[in-house]
C-alpha positions as CSV (number, residue, x, y, z in Angstrom):
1,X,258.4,121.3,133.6
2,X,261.1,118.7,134.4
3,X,260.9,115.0,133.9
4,X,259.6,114.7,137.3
5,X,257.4,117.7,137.5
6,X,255.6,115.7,135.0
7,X,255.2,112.7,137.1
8,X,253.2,114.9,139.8
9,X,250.4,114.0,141.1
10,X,247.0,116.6,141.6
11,X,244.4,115.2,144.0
12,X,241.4,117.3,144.0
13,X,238.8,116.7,146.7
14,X,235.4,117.0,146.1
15,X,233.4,116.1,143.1
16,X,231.3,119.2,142.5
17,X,231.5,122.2,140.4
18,X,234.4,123.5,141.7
19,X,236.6,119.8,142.3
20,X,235.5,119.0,138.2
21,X,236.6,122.5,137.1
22,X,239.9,122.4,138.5
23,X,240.6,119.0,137.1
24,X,239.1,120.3,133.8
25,X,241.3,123.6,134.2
26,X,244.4,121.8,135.2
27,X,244.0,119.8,131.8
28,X,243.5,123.2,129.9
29,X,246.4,124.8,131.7
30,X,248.8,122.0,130.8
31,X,249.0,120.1,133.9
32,X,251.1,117.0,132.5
33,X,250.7,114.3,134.8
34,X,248.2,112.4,136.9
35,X,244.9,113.7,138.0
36,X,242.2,112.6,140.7
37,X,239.2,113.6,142.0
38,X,238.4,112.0,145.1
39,X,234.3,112.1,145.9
40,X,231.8,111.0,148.8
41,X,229.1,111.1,146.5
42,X,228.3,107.6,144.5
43,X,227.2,109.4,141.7
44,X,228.8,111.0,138.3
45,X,229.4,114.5,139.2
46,X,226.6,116.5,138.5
47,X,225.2,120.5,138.4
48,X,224.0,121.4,142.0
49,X,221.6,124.4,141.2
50,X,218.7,122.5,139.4
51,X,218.1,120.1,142.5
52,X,216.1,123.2,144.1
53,X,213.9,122.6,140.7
54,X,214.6,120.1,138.2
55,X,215.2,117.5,139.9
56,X,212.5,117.8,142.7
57,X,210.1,117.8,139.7
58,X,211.3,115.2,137.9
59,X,211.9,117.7,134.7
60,X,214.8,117.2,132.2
61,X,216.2,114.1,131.0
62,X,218.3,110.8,132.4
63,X,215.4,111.5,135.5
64,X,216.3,115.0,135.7
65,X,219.9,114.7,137.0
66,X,222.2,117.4,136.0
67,X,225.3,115.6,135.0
68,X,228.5,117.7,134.4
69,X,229.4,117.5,130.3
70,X,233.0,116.2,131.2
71,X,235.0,113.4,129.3
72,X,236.9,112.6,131.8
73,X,238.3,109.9,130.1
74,X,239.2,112.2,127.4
75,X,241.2,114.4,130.2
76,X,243.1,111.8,131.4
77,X,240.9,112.5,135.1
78,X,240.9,109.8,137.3
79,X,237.5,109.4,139.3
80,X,237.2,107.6,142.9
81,X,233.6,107.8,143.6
82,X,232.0,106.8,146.8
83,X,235.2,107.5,149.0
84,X,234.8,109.7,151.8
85,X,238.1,111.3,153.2
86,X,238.7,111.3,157.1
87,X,242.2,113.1,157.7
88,X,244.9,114.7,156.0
89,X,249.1,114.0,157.0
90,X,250.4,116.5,155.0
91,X,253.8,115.5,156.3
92,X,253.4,112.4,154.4
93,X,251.6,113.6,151.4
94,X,248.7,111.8,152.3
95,X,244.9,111.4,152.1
96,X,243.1,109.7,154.8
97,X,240.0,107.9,153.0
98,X,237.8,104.9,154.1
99,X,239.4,103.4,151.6
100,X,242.8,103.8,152.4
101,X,245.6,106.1,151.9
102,X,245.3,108.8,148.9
103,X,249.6,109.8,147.7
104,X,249.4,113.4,146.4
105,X,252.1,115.7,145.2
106,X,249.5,118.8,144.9
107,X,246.9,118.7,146.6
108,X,242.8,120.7,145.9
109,X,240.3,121.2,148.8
110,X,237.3,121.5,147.3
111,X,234.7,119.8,149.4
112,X,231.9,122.3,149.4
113,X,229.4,123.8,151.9
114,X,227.0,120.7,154.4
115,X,223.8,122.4,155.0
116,X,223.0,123.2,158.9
117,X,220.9,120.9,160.3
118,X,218.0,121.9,162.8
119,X,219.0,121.6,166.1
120,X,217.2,118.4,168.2
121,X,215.8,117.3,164.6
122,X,218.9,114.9,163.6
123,X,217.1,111.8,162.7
124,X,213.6,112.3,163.0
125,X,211.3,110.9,160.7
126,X,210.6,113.4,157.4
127,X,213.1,116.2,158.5
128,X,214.8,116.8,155.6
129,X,217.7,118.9,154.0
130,X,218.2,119.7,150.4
131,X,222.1,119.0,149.5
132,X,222.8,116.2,147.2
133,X,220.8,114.5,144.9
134,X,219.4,111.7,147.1
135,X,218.3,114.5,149.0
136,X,215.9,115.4,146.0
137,X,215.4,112.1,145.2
138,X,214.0,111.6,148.6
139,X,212.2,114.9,148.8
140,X,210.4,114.3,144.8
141,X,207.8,111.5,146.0
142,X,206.6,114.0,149.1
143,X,205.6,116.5,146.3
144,X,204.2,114.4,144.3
145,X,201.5,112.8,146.8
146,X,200.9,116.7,147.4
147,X,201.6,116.5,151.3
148,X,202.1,120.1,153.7
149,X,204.9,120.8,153.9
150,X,206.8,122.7,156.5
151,X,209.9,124.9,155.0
152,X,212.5,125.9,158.1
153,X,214.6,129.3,156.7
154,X,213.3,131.9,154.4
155,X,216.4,132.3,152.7
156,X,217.6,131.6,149.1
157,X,216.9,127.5,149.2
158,X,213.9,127.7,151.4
159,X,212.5,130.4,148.6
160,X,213.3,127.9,146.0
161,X,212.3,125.0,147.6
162,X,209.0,126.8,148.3
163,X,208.4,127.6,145.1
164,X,208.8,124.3,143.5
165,X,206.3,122.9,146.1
166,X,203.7,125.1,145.4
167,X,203.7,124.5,141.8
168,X,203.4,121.0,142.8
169,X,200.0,122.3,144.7
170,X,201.7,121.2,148.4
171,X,199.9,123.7,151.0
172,X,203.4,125.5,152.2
173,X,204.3,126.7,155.4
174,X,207.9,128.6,155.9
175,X,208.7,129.4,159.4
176,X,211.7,132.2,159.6
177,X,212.9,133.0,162.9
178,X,214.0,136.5,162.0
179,X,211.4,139.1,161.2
180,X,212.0,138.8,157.4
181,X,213.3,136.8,154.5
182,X,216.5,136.6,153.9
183,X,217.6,138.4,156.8
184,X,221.5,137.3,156.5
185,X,221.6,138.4,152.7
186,X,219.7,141.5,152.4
187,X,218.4,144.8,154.8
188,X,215.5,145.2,155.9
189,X,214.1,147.9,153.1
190,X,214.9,145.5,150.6
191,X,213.7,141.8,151.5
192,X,210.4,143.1,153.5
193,X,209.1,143.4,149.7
194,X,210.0,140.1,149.4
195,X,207.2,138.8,151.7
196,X,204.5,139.4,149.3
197,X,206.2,137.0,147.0
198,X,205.2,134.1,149.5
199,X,201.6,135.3,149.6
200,X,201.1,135.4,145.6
201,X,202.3,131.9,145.3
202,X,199.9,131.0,148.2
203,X,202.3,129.7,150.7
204,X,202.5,130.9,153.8
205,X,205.4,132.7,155.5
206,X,205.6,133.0,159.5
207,X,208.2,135.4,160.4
208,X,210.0,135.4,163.5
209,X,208.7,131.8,164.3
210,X,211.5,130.3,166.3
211,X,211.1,125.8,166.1
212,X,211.1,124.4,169.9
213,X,210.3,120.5,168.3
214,X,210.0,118.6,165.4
215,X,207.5,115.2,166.2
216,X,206.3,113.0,163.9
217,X,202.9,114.6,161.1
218,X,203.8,117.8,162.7
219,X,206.2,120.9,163.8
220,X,206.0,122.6,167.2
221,X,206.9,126.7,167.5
222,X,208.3,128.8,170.0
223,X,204.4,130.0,171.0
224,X,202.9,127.0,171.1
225,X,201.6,127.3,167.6
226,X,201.1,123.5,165.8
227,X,201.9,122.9,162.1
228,X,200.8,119.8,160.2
229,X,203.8,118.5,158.2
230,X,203.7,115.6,156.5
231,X,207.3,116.6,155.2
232,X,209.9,119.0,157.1
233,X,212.8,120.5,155.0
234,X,215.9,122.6,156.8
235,X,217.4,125.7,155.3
236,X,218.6,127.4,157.6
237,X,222.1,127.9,156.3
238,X,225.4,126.1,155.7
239,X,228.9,126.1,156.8
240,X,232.3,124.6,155.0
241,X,232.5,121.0,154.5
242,X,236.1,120.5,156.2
243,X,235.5,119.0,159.8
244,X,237.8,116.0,158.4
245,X,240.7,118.7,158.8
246,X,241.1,118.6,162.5
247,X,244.3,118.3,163.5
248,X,245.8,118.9,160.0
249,X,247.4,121.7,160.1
250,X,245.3,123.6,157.6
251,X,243.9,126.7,159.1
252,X,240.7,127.6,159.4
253,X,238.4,130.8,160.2
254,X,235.6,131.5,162.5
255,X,233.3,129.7,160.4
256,X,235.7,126.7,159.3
257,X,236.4,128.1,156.1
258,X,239.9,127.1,155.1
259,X,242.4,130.0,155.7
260,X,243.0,130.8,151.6
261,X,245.8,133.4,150.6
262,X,245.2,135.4,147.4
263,X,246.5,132.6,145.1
264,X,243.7,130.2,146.9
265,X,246.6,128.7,148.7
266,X,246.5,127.3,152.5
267,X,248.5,127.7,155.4
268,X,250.3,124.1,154.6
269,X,252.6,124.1,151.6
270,X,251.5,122.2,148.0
271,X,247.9,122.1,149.5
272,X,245.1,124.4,147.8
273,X,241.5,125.7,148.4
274,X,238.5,126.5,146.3
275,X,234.7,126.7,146.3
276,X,232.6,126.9,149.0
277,X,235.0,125.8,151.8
278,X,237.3,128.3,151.1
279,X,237.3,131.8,152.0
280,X,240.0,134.7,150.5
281,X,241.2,138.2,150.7
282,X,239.5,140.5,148.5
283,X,241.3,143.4,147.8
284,X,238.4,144.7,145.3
285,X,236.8,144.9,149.0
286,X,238.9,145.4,151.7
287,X,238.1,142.3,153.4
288,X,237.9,138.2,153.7
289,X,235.5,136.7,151.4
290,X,233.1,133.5,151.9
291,X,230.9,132.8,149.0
292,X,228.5,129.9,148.9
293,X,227.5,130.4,145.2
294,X,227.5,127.9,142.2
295,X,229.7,131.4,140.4
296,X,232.3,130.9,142.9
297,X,233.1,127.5,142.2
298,X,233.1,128.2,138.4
299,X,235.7,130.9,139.0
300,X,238.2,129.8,141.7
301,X,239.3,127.0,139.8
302,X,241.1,128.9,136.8
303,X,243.2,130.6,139.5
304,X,243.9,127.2,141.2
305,X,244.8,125.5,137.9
306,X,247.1,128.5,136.5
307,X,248.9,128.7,139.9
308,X,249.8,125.2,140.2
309,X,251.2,124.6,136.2
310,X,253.1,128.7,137.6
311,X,254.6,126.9,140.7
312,X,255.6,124.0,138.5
313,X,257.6,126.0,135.9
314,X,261.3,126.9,137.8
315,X,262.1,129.0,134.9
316,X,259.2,131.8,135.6
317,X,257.7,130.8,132.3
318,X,254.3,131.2,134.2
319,X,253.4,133.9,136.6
320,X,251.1,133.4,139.6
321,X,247.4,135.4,139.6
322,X,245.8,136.1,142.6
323,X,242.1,135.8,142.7
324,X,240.1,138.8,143.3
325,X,236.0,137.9,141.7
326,X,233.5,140.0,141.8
327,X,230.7,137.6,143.2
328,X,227.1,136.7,141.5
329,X,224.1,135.0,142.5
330,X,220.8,134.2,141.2
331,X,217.6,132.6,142.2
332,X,214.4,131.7,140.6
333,X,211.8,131.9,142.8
334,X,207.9,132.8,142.5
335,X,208.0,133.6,139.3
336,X,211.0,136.4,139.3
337,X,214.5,136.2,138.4
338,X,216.8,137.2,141.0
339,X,220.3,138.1,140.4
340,X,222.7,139.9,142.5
341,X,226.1,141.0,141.9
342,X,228.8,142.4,143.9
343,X,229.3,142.5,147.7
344,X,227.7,145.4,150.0
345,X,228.4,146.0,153.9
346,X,225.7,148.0,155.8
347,X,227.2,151.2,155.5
348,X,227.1,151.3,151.8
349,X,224.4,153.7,150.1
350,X,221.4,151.7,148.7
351,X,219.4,153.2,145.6
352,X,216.4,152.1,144.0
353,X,216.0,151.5,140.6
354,X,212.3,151.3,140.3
355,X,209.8,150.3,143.3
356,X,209.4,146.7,144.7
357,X,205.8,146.5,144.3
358,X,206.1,146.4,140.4
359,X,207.1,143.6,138.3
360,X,210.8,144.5,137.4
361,X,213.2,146.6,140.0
362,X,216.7,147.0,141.3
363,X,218.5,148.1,143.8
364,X,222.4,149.4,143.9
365,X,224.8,149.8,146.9
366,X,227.6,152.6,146.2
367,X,230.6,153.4,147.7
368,X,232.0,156.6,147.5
369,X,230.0,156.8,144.4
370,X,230.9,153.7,143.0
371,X,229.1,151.0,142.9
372,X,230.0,148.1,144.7
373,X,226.8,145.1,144.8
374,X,223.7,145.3,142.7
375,X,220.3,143.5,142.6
376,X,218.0,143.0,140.2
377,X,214.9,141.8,139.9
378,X,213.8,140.8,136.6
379,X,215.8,143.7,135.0
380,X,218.7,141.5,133.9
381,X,220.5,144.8,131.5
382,X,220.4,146.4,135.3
383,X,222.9,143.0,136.4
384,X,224.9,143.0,133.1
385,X,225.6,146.3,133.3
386,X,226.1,147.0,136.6
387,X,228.6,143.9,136.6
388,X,230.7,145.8,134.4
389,X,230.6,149.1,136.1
390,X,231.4,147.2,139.6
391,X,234.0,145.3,138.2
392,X,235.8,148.3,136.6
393,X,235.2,150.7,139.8
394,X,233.5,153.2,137.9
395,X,232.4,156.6,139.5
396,X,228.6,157.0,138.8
397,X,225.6,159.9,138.3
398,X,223.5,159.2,141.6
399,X,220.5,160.8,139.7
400,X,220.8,158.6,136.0
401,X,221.4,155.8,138.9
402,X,218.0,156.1,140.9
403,X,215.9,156.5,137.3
404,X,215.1,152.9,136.1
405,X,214.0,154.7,132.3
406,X,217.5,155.3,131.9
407,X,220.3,152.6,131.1
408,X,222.2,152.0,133.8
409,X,225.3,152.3,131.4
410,X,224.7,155.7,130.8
411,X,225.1,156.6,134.9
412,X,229.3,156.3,134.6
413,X,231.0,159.5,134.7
């Protein structure tokens, strides 16, 4: 890099997973000069995924925050805490804060996913969503004292939230207004299992229960039906944390995800994307990509980091990588391990690997033979080895897939 190459400087924005991993992959990449994350949040940057758990219960240590292991002073990585950007003049090379103007040379989007809030229940008095670790700060007292508690969604969070609660012995109520869990995650034939889960925990689930109101001790359903609540919690999705974009330039999709290329760059030059508010072509499957998972914003960030030291090197030293993941999730909820690799589309063949009514199964989408998502269900060899056999694009036995005795290794042709 030249002289002033080295003078550059990367402002990263957003203080999660996937703003401290590209700082921290910048650093390991050889990024010479100034580095900054910019975050809303007042607090060290910290693990998300335990505040569904660890942190409503008050488990762990240092109160059961998650802190990220990062020396940032170490790095050389500026932290602005507590700053909440408004706007973007990319003309100018400029951040918009409510603390001022932010200079960058390269610039990071990385501000995350904002949970959805329930429409006509902004405001009211123990509505609650499950974000940020005030929001579990807030949320630990109401499980403690043991109050019922009304969960909106059925998806992954309400799951987990749901489960936490009940080993806290809160009588649990989750209202879903589609006829199953996870409706937007899984088919039918595979989350309807799933509904026995709520019953063995004793909480209650109430599928398609649409909300009309929210009032205060209590929520009101489509049918008239009342439900005590002495605390409400919203999960009923989230979208891409980048309203503060308007009129930036910066393109987004149908569901305001920043426009990402390949390389996880934007539509306005020197200005990247990563993590949850970002979505990409994925060649591996023939179409864009969103992907709200903690994996995600692990990943991204090496492609960011190595892109921008590639850019920065005039002589080609460096080549650009474009960034093509294979996704993963997991969940702990009722007492079972849930992971899921991969992505599958409706079309895609679905075999079982084992039945959902015993303690351990899995399920595997293929396309033309291959396979291209996985879930598993306490059968974590099923994930590890279906990773590899997604990730490669291997051609597999339908038969050695469908019998669970046999290791799913053994299925590649």
């Amino acid at each position: 890099m030249s002289e002033s190459q080295e003078q550059q400087r990367a402002v990263i924005v957003g203080a999660g997973m996937a703003g401290v991993q590209t700082a921290v992959q910048l650093r390991e990449h050889g990024w010479p000069g100034p580095v900054r994350i910019v975050g809303a949040e007042p607090h060290l940057p910290y693990d998300r995924p335990p505040l569904s758990k660890a942190v409503l219960l008050g488990q762990g240590e240092e109160d059961g925050i998650p802190l990220l292991e990062v020396d940032f002073e170490a790095l050389g990585i500026e932290l602005e805490l507590g700053r909440t950007v408004t706007g973007l003049r990319p003309a100018e090379r400029l951040l918009e804060t409510d603390a001022g103007p932010v200079h960058y040379d390269r610039l990071v989007l990385a501000t995350g996913a904002e949970p959805l809030a329930l429409p006509g229940s902004e405001g009211a008095p123990g509505v609650h969503l499950l974000r940020t670790l005030d929001d579990a700060r807030r949320l630990r007292p109401v499980l403690a004292a043991g109050g019922e508690i009304v969960v909106v969604g059925a998806g992954w969070i309400g799951a987990e939230f749901a489960t936490a609660a009940r080993e806290r012995g809160c009588p649990v109520t989750v209202v879903e207004a589609a006829d199953r869990p996870l409706p937007g995650a899984l088919p039918a034939e595979v989350s309807e299992p799933m509904r026995a889960w709520y019953e063995e925990a004793g909480a209650t689930l109430r599928t398609g229960a649409r909300v009309a109101t929210v009032g205060r001790g209590e929520v009101r359903l489509a049918d008239g039906t009342r439900l005590p609540a002495d605390a409400v919690v919203v999960g009923i999705g989230a979208r891409p944390a980048t309203g503060w974009l308007a009129g930036s330039g910066i393109a987004l999709d149908d569901n305001g995800a920043v426009v990402a290329d390949a390389r996880l760059r934007t539509s306005v030059p020197d200005v990247h994307a990563v993590g949850d508010c970002a979505s990409f072509p994925s060649a591996r499957y023939g179409k864009r990509l969103l992907v709200h998972h903690w994996d995600n914003a692990l990943q991204g960030p090496r492609t960011v980091a190595a892109n921008l030291v590639a850019e920065g090197h005039a002589d080609g030293a460096a080549e650009c990588v474009d960034y093509d993941p294979v996704p993963y999730f997991w969940s702990e909820q009722f007492g079972r391990f849930v992971q899921y690799v991969g992505h599958h589309d409706e079309d895609d063949e679905l075999i079982w690997r084992g039945t959902p009514d015993g303690a351990a199964w899995s399920v595997c989408w293929l396309r033309e033979d291959r396979p291209a998502a996985l879930l598993a269900v306490g059968r974590p060899r099923d994930l590890a080895q279906g990773r590899k056999l997604v990730q490669q694009g291997t051609r597999v036995d339908k038969a050695l897939v469908a019998d669970p005795s046999i290791a799913l290794k053994r299925a590649a042709r």
